[in-house]
Structures are given as C-alpha cells and as structure tokens.
Coordinates of C-alpha atoms in Angstrom, one line a residue:
X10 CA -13.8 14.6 40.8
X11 CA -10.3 14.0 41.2
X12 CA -8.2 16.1 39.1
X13 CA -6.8 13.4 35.8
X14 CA -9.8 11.3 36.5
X15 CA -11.0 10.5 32.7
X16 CA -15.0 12.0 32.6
X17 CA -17.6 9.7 31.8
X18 CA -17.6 8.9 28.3
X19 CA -21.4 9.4 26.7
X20 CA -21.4 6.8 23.8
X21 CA -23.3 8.4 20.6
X22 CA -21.3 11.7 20.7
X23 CA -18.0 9.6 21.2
X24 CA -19.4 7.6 18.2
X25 CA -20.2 10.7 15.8
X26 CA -16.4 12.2 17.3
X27 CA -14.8 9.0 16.2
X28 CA -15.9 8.7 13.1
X29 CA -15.5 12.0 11.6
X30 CA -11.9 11.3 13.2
X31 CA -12.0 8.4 10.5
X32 CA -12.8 10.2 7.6
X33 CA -10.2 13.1 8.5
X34 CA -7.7 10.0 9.5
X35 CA -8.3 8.2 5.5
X36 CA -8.2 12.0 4.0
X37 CA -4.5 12.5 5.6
X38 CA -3.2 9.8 3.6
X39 CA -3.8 11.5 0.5
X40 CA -5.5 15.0 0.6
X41 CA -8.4 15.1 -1.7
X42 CA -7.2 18.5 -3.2
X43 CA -3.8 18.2 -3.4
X44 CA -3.1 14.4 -3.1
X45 CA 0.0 15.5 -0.4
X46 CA -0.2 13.3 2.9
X47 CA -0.5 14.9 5.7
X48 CA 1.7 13.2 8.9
X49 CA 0.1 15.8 11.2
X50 CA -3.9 15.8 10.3
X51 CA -3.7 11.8 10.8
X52 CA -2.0 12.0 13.8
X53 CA -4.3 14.8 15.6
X54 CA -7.2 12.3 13.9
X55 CA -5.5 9.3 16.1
X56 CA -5.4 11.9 18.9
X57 CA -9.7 11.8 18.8
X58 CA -9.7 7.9 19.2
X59 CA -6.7 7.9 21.5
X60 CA -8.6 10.5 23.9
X61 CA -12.3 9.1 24.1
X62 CA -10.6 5.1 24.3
X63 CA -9.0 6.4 27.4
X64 CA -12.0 7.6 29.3
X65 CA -14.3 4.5 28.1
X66 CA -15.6 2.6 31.0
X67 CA -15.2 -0.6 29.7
X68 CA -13.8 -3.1 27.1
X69 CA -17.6 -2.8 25.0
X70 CA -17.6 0.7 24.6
X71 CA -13.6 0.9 23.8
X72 CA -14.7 -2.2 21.0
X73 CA -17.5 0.3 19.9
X74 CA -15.0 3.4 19.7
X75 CA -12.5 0.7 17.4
X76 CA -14.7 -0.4 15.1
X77 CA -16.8 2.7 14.2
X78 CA -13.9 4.8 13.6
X79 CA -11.8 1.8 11.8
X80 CA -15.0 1.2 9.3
X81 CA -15.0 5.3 8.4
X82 CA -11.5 5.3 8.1
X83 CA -12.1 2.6 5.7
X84 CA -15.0 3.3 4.0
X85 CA -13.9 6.9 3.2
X86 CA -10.1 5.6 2.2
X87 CA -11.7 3.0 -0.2
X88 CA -15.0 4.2 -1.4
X89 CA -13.7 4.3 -5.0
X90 CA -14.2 0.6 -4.8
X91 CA -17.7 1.8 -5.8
X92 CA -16.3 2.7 -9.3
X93 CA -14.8 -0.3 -10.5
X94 CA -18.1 -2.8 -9.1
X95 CA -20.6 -0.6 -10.6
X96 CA -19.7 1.6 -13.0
X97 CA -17.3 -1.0 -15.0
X98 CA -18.6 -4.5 -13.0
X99 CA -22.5 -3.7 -13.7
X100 CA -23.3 -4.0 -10.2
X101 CA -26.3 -2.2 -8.9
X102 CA -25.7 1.0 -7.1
X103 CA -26.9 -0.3 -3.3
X104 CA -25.4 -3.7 -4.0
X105 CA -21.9 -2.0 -4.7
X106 CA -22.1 0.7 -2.0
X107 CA -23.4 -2.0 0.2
X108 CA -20.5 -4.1 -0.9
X109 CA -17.7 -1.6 0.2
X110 CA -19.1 -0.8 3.9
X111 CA -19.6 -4.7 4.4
X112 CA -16.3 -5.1 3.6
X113 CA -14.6 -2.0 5.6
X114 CA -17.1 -3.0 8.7
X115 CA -15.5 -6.3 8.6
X116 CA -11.7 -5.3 8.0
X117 CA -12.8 -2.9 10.9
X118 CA -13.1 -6.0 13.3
X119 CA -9.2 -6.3 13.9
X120 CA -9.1 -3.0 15.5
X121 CA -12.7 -3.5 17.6
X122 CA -11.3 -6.4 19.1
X123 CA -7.7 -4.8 19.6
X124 CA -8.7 -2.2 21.5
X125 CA -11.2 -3.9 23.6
X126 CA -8.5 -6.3 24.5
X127 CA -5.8 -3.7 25.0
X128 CA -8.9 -2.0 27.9
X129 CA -9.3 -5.0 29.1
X130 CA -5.7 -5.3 30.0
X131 CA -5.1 -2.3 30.7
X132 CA -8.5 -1.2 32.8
X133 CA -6.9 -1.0 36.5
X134 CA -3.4 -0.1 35.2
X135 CA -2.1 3.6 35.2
X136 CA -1.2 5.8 31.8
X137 CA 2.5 4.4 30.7
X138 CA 0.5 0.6 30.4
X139 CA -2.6 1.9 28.7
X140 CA -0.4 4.5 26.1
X141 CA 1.6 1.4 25.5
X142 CA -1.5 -1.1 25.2
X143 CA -3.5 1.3 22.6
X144 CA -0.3 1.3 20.5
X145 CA 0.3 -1.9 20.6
X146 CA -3.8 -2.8 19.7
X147 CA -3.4 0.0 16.7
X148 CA 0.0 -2.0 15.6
X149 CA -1.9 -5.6 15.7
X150 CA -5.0 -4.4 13.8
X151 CA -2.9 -2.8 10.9
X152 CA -0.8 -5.9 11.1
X153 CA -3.9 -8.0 10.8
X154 CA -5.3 -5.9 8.3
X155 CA -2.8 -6.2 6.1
X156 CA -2.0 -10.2 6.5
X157 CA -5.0 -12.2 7.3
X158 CA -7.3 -13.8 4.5
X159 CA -4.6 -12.7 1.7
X160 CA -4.1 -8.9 3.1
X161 CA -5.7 -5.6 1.8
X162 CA -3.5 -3.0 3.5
X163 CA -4.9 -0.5 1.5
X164 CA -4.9 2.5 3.9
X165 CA -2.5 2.1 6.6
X166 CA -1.5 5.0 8.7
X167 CA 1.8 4.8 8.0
X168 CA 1.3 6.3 4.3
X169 CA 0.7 9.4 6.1
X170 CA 3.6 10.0 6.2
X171 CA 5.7 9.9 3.7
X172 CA 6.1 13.5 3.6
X173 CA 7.3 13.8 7.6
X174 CA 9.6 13.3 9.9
X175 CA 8.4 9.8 10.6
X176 CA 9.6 9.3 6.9
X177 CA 12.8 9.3 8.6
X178 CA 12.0 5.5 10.3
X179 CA 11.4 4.1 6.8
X180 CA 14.4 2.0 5.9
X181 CA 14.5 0.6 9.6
X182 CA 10.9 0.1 10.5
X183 CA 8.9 0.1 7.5
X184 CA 5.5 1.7 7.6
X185 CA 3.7 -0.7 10.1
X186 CA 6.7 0.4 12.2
X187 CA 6.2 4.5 11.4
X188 CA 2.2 3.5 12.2
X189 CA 3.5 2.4 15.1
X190 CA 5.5 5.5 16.2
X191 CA 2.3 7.9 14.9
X192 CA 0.2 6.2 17.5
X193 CA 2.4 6.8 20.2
X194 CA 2.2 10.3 19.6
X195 CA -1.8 10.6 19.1
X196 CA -1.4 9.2 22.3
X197 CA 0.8 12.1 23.9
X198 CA -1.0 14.3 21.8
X199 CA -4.3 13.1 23.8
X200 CA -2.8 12.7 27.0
X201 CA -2.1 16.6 27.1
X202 CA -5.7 17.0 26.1
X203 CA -6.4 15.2 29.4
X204 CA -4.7 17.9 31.7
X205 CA -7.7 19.8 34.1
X206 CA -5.7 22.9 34.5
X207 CA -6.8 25.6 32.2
X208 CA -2.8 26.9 32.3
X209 CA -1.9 23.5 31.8
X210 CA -3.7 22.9 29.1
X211 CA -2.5 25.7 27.2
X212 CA 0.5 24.8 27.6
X213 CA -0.4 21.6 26.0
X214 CA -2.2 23.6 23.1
X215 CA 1.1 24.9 22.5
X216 CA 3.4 21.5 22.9
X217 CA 0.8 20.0 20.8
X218 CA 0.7 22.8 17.8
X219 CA 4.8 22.7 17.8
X220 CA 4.7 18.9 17.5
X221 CA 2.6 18.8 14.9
X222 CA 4.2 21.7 13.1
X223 CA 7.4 19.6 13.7
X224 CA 6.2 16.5 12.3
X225 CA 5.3 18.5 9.3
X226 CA 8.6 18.6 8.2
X227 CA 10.2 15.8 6.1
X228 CA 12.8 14.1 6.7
X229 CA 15.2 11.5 5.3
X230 CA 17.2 8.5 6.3
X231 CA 21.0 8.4 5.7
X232 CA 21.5 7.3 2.3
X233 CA 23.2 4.1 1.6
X234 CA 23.2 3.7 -2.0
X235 CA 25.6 4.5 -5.0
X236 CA 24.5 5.3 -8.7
X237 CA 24.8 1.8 -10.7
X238 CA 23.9 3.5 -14.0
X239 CA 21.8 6.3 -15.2
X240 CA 19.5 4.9 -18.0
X241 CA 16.7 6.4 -20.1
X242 CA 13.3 5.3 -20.0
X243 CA 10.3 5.6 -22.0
X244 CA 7.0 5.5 -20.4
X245 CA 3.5 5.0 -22.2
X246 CA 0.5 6.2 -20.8
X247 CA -2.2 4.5 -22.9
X248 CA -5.6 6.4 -21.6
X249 CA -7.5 3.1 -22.4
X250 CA -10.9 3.5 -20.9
X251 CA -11.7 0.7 -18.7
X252 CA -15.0 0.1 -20.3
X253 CA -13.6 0.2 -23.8
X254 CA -10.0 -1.9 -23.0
X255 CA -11.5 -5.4 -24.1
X256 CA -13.7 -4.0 -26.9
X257 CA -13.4 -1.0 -29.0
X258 CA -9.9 -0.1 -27.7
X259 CA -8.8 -3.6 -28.2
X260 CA -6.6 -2.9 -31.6
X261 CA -6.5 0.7 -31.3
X262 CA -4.4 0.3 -27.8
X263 CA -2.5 -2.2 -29.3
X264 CA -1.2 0.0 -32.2
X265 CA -0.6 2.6 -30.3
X266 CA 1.5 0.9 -28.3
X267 CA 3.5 -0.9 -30.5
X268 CA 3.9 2.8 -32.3
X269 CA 5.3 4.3 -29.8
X270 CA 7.8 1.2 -28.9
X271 CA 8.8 1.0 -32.5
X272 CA 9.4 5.0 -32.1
X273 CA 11.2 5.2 -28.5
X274 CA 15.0 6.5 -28.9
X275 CA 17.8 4.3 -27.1
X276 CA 16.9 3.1 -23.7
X277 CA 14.2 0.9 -21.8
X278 CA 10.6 1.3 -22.8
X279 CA 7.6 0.3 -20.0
X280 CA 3.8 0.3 -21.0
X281 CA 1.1 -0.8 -18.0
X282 CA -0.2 -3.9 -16.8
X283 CA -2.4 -5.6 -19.3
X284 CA -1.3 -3.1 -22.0
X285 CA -2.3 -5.5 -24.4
X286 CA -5.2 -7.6 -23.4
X287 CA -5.3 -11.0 -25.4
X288 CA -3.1 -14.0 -24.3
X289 CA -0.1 -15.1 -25.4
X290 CA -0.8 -18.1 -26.6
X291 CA -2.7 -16.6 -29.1
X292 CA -0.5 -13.7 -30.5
X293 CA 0.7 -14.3 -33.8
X294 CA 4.8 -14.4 -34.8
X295 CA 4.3 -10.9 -36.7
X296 CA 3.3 -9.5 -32.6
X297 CA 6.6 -11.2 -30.9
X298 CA 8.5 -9.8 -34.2
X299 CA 7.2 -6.5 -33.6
X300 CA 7.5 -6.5 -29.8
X301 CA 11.4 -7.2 -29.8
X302 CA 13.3 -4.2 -30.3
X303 CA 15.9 -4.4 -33.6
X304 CA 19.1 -2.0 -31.9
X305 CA 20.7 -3.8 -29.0
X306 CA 20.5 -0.3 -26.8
X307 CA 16.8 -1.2 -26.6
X308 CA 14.1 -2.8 -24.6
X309 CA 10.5 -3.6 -24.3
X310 CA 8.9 -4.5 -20.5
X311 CA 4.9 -4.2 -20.5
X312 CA 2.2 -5.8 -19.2
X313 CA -0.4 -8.8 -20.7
X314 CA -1.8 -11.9 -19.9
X315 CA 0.8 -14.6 -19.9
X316 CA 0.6 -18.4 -19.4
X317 CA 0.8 -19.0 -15.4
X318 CA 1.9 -22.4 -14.1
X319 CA -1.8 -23.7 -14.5
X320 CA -3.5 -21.3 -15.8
X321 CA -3.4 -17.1 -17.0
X322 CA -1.2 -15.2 -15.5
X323 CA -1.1 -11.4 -14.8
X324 CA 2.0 -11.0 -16.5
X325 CA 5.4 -8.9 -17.2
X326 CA 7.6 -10.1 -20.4
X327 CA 10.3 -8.2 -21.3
X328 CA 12.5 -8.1 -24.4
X329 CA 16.2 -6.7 -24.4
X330 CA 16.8 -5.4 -28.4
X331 CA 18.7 -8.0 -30.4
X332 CA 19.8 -7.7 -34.2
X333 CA 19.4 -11.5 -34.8
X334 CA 16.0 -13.9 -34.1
X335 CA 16.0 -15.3 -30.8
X336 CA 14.8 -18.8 -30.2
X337 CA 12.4 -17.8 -27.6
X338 CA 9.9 -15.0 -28.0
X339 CA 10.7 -12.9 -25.2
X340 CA 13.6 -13.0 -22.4
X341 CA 11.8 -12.4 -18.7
X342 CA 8.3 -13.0 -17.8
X343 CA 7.1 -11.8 -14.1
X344 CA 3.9 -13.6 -12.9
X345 CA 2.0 -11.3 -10.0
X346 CA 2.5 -13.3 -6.6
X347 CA 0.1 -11.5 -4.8
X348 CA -3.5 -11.1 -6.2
X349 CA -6.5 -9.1 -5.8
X350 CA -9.6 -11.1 -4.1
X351 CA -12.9 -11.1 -6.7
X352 CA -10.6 -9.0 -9.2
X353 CA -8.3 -11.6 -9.9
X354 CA -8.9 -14.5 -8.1
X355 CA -12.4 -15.9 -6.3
X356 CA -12.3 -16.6 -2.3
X357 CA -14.0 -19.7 -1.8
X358 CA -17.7 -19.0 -1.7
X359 CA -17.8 -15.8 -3.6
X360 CA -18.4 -17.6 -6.9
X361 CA -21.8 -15.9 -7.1
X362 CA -20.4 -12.3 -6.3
X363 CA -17.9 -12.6 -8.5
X364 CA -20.6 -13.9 -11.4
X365 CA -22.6 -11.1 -11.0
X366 CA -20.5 -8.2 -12.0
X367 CA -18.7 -8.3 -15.4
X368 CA -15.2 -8.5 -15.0
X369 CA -12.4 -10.0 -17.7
X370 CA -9.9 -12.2 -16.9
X371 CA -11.3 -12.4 -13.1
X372 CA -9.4 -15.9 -12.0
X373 CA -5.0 -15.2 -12.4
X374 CA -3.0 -18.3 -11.4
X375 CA -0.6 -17.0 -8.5
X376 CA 3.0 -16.5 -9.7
X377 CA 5.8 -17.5 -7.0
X378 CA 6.9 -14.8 -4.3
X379 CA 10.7 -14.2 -4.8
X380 CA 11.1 -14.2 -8.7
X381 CA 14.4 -12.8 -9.9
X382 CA 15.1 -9.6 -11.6
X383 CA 15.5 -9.4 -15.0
X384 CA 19.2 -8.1 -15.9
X385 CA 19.4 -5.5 -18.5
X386 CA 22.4 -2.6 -19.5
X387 CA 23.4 -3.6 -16.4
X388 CA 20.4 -3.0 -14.1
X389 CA 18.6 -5.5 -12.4
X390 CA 14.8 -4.3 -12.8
X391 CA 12.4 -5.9 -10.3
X392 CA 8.9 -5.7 -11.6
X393 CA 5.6 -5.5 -9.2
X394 CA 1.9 -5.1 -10.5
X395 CA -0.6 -3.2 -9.6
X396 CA -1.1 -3.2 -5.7
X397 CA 1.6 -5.7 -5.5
X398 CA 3.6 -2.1 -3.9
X399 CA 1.4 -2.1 -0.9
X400 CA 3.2 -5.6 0.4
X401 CA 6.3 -4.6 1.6
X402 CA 7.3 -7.6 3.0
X403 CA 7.2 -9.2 -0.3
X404 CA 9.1 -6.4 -2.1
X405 CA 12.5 -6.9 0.2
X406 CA 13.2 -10.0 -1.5
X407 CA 14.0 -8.3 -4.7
X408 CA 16.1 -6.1 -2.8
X409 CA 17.9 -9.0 -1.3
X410 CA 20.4 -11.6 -2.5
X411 CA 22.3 -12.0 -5.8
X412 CA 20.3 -10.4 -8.0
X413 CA 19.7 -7.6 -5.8
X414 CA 17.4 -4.9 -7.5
X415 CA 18.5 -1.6 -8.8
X416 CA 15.3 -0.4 -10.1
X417 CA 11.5 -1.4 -8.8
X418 CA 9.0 -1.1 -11.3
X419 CA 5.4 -0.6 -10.6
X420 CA 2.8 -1.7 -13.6
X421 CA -0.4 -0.3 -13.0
X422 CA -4.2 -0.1 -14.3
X423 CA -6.4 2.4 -11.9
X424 CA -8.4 3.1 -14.1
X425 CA -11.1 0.9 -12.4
X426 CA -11.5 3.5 -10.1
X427 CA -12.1 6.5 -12.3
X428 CA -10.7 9.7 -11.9
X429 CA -10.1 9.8 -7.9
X430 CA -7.8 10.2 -5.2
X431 CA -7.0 6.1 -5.7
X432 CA -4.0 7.4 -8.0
X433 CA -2.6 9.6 -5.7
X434 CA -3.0 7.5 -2.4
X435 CA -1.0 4.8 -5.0
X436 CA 1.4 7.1 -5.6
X437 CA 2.3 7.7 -2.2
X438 CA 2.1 3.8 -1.5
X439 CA 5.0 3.3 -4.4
X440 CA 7.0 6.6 -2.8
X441 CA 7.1 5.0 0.5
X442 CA 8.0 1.3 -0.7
X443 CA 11.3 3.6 -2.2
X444 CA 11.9 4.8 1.1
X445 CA 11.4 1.5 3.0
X446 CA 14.1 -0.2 0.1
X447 CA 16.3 3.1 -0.9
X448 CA 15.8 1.8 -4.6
X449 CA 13.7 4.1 -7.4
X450 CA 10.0 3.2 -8.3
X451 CA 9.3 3.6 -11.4
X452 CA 5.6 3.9 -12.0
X453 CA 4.3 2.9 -15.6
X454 CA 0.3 3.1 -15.7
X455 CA -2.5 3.6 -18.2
X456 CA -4.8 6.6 -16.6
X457 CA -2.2 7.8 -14.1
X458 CA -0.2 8.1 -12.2
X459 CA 2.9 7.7 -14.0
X460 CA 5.8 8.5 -12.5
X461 CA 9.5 8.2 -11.8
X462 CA 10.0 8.4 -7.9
X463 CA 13.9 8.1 -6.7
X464 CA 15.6 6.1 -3.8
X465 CA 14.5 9.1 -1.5
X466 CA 10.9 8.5 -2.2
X467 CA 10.9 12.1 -4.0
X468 CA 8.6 12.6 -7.5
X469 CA 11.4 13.2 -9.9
X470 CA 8.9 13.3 -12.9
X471 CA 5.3 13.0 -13.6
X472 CA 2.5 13.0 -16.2
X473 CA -0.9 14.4 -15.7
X474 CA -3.3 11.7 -15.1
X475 CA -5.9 10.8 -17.6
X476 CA -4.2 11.5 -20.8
X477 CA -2.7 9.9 -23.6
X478 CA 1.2 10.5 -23.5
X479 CA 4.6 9.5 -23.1
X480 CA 6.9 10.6 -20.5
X481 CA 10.6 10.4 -21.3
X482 CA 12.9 10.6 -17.9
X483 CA 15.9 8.5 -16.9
X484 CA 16.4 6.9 -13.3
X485 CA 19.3 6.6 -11.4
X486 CA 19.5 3.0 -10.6
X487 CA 21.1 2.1 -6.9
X488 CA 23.2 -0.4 -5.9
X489 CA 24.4 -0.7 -2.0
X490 CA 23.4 -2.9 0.8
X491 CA 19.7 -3.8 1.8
X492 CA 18.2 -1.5 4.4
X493 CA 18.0 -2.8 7.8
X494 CA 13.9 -3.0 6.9
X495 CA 14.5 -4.9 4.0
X496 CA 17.2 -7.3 5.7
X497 CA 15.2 -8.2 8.8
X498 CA 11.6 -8.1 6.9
X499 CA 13.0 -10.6 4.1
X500 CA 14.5 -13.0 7.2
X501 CA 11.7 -13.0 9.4
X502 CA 8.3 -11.6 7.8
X503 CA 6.3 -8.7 10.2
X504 CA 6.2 -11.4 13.0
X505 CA 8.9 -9.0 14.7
X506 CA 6.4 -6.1 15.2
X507 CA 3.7 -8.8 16.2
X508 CA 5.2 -9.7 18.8
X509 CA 6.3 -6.0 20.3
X510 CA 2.7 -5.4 19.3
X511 CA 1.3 -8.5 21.4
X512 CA 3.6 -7.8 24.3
X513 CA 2.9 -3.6 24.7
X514 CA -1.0 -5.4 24.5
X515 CA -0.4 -8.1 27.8
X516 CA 2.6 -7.0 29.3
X517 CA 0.3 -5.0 31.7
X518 CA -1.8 -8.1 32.5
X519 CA 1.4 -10.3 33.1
X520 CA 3.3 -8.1 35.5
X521 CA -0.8 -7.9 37.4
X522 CA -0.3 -11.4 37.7
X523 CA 3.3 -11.5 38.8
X524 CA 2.9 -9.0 41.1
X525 CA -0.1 -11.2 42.5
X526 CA 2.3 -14.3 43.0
X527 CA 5.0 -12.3 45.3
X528 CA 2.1 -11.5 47.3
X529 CA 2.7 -13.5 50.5
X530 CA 0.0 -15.9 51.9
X531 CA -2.1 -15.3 55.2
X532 CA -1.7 -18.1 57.6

C-alpha cells in the first residue's frame, strides 16, 4: 500500500470509536467531577471523528461516522433532559429517555449530512481540501444546530474552551468561530495520526501531546473596557424545589424572598426567574408596595410572570428605591425573546406531547429581541433568562448602541434538571458570553449556580449549588466599545461564518470544475 494511503475503514468499530469519541467530546465541555472544560480532551475527541472521516470510502459511511458520534455527543451533553420530563413532567421513564435520543438523533442530522457533503466534495481532492471541507461541515452543523427550527445550541464545542487558549478568539470570533478553530486542529491532530513511519509518528505523539498541553493553557483577549462603577449586589438563592415551586413553596418562597429584599443593605438586589410564581395581574397593592424598595440607594430586579403583548410573559421587572409612591408599579419589565420549545412555548404539532407531561405556565408570549437596558446608579443592566445566554447573537445587541450594557444579568431556574452537571455546563455558557462581550455576567438562580463572572469570563464569586443563601459580592460594571464579535454579529447575524463555512465545504468542487473548463477540447 502506498505509504499515506488512508486503510480501509471497517464500519462497526469506526461506529463504537466514534461514539465513545462523543461522549468524551459532550464530557469536555463540563467535566463531570470538576465541572472545568477541558479545550484539550474535546479536541483529541474531534481528533477520533477527524481520523476515521478521512479514511471512509464514501459519502454513506462518512454520513454514518457524523451522525453516530453527533447523537452521543448529544445524548450524553443533554441527558438531564430526562429529569425535568419525568421526574417533574410525569412522563414515563421510556417515553422520556426515548424523548431525548429522538431528539439528539435528529439534531444529529446537521452534522450527518455535513460531513457526507464535505466527502463528497472532497473524495478525489488531496488533504489541504478535505482538512478545510471537514471544518467547514463541523462549522455548518453547529451553525445549524444552533439556528434552525428556533435553535438549541446547547453543547457546542466551542464551550470547551473557555478555559484555553482558544478563549483568546472570543471577542473576535465568538464560539462558533473558536469551534471552528478546534476543528482545524483535531484535524492536524489526526493528520499526524496518519503518518506510516514508526519515527514519524512519534514524533507526532510528541507535537500532538505539546499542542494539547499548549492549548491547556488560558488565555485572554486584550481588554478594552474601563470600570463605569463598582456596585453592590445582593443575590438570593431561593432552593425552591421544582416539584414544590407552584404548591407547597408557593407562599413560603414568596416570604422569603420579600424577607430578604426588605433586609438587603444599599445596593441592587436579584432573585431568579419566576421567583415568584403567580401573575401580575393578580398581585395585590400590598405585593408592589412591598416589592419597591423605600431608600433611593436600592433596588429590586427578579423574575415572575408578567403580562406579554398577548399573553404571559416570562418576565424581568425591576424597581429602583423611591421615598415617594410612584404612579406605576414597577420601572423596567424584560419579556424573554427567545423561548424554550415544549417548556415554554408548543411547536406546531406537539400539542399532545406537550399535554402529556405536567408542566406550569408551558405557552410564554415572545418578548421582542433588542429590548433596552434598564438604567440604574448609573449602570445600564441588560437582563437575559434562562438559556437566553446560549444565543449570542442576540446578546450583542445589548452590548450595542445607546444604551450600551454595563452589566449582563442571567436569571435562571435549573432546577428542572436536578442536581447535575446542567449548572455547571450553564455556568461556562454565561462565562463565555462575558468573553464574547467583555461585559460581567451576573448569574442570579434558585438551585445554582449563582455567580458573579467578570468581563474576563473569570468566577469572581460563587455559592454552593442547592442551598438556601444569599451571596453578597459587587461587580465592576464596564463601559468601552463593542467587541469586534459583538459589532459584526449585531450587523450581520452568523451568516458571516456560513458562508466561510459553505465555501471551505465547495470550494474544492468549484476549482474541479474550473479546472475542467480550461481543459482544451480535442478536435
């Protein structure tokens, strides 16, 4: 055989490879131990898939590869998914477990089809194409995973690394961009593994362990920002269980919380998303009374179910301190744009899935994308909810324009999903969104985790998950101009990285066909 020729590929050990490549890829996003990401372990994971794509013999078997090793990524990123349908939904065990591979198998799709595309393009081209086409197929399929049929992003590689030197790309790239750039190295990674010499290969072993070991490293952008103010913040961790948040917790959460408001020194105070569950329209004047703090070096933002433009809303209101009445009852209410399918709203034709699990308040009317900051001691605070942090895209707008944000704050209820690695993988989600927009997250949630995570993406202060407590911290708000990200993400959407993803996919097949037109004719 000649020597760089790619071996036969045998199909069900290249499966069985692939897959545990998939679990060890979802695991680098948030070790289950520690909860640290792991730049290195996905990108030697990427390596597996990178190597046996390359040495398929055609576009099936590369589809194959794609789609088993996108479903396990998947399945073991977002089995917690379990949790919420059956332990707090009431749906049966099989039907929930069957639930979360159906949908992972059919997320997995976008990369199936990428990859057999990018072979097919690539299949009689030499190693520069087909590195450039496998990126470009990994690039579309996160792309496509995270926009088509309202986006669930949940998982992309780029959270990886939040902690490495790809961390570095953040403000300019964004994490589809960094996914982008881990790709290209799985696939020099594998390429080395494809060397036939036994001294060559060793010294590939060794390039390979120093890169890795490299990319271990964090790293940060330049930072842009200045200090706009330094305020203190009060954050309540409620510990509602989920089961118990719209029945026997229903007043005692409520008390609580307005306890601890009523108690908070000078500052802003933050309780979760839906810290208090019933409606606005039917809370009586002594609630707004007690909600609106009485010193004018105080305020209220927390989370409950507001009035939408046609219906509920998954809502923010906020209350800055005043020593007087106010005609209205509160000053800013944020309505989440960007909802969660069968949690919050119902995909056409999923009435019946939707009916058989028991879930409050399961249909939100959307609130509009783009809805200003709410101005307070000087701070513009931009509020997100829940996975609201995974879309990017959408966050740069509060990062752009007049009301520019100083502070992003991230109101949160995981504890559908019990006491797992979903908190930590959120955590890094909301540390990398920092990065991306050199602004502070400020994490507010009611199991965990809260947090306050600064312009650099670093955990400045934490509580331990599932407990009852408040954390009091203060964040340095940032003012300074957008990040390149955030400037050409806000302008133009992800359609950029499309289309680099697109052309590293055909480029190869385009210059076969030019190449074939110069050709002269026989006569």
């Amino acid at each position: 055989m000649v020597q760089g020729t790619p071996a036969p590929l045998k199909q069900r050990p290249a499966l069985l490879w692939v897959a545990v490549a998939g679990v060890l890829h979802a695991c680098a996003l948030s070790w289950p131990t520690t909860g640290q990401a792991l730049g290195a372990v996905q990108v030697l994971a990427l390596a597996v898939l990178a190597a046996l794509w390359w040495r398929c013999e055609d576009a099936t078997s590369a589809l194959k590869l794609g789609w088993v090793f996108a479903t396990a990524h998947g399945v073991a990123a977002t089995w917690w998914l379990y949790i919420s349908m059956h332990q707090y939904g009431g749906l049966s065990a099989p039907l929930a477990a069957g639930a979360v591979v159906l949908l992972q198998a059919a997320l997995g799709v976008y990369l199936a089809l990428a990859l057999g595309l990018a072979h097919r393009c690539t299949q009689e081209r030499g190693g520069m194409a087909r590195a450039g086409a496998f990126v470009g197929a990994w690039l579309c399929a996160e792309l496509a995973r995270a926009q088509w049929f309202t986006g669930f992003p949940w998982g992309s590689s780029g959270y990886a690394h939040v902690d490495s030197a790809l961390a570095w790309l953040a403000p300019y790239v964004g994490v589809y961009g960094m996914g982008a750039m881990a790709a290209l190295l799985a696939v020099g990674v594998a390429s080395a593994w494809r060397v036939r010499s036994v001294l060559m290969r060793g010294g590939a072993g060794v390039m390979t362990l120093a890169a890795l070991l490299a990319l271990s490293q964090p790293a940060r952008a330049p930072d842009t920002t200045q200090e706009q103010a330094l305020v203190p913040l009060t954050l309540l961790q409620g510990n509602v269980p989920q089961d118990e948040k719209y029945t026997a917790q229903r007043e005692s959460a409520l008390n609580w919380y307005l306890a601890q408001a009523q108690q908070a020194p000078a500052g802003l105070t933050l309780a979760p998303e839906i810290a208090i569950v019933t409606p606005t329209d039917r809370w009586p004047d002594a609630l707004w009374q007690a909600l609106r703090p009485s010193q004018t070096d105080r305020a209220l933002m927390l989370g409950a179910p507001g009035q939408g433009p046609t219906a509920l809303a998954n809502s923010v209101l906020a209350w800055a301190g005043q020593d007087h009445a106010l005609a209205q009852p509160w000053d800013h209410q944020y309505d989440k744009h960007h909802l969660v399918p069968f949690g919050e709203f119902i995909p056409p034709g999923f009435a019946w899935f939707v009916q058989a699990m028991n879930i409050p308040m399961g249909e939100f009317s959307r609130g509009p994308l783009g809805q200003p900051s709410w101005r307070w001691g000087g701070v513009n605070w931009a509020p997100n909810i829940c996975y609201e942090d995974l879309f990017g895209e959408e966050l740069a707008s509060a990062v752009t324009g007049e009301q520019a944000a100083h502070v992003l704050v991230n109101f949160s209820n995981i504890a559908w999903f019990g006491d797992t690695v979903a908190q930590t993988q959120h955590l890094n989600i909301s540390r990398l969104r920092a990065l991306e927009l050199q602004r502070p997250m400020v994490r507010v949630t009611n199991t965990g985790t809260t947090a306050l995570i600064d312009h650099q993406g670093r955990v400045v202060s934490r509580l331990p998950t599932w407990t009852r407590e408040v954390l009091h911290t203060q964040v340095s708000a940032r003012s300074g101009p957008p990040t390149w990200y955030a400037r050409w993400v806000s302008r133009w959407g992800l359609w950029p990285l499309w289309v680099l993803g697109a052309l590293a996919i055909f480029a190869p097949l385009l210059r076969r066909k030019s190449g074939a037109s110069l050709k002269p004719t026989k006569r």
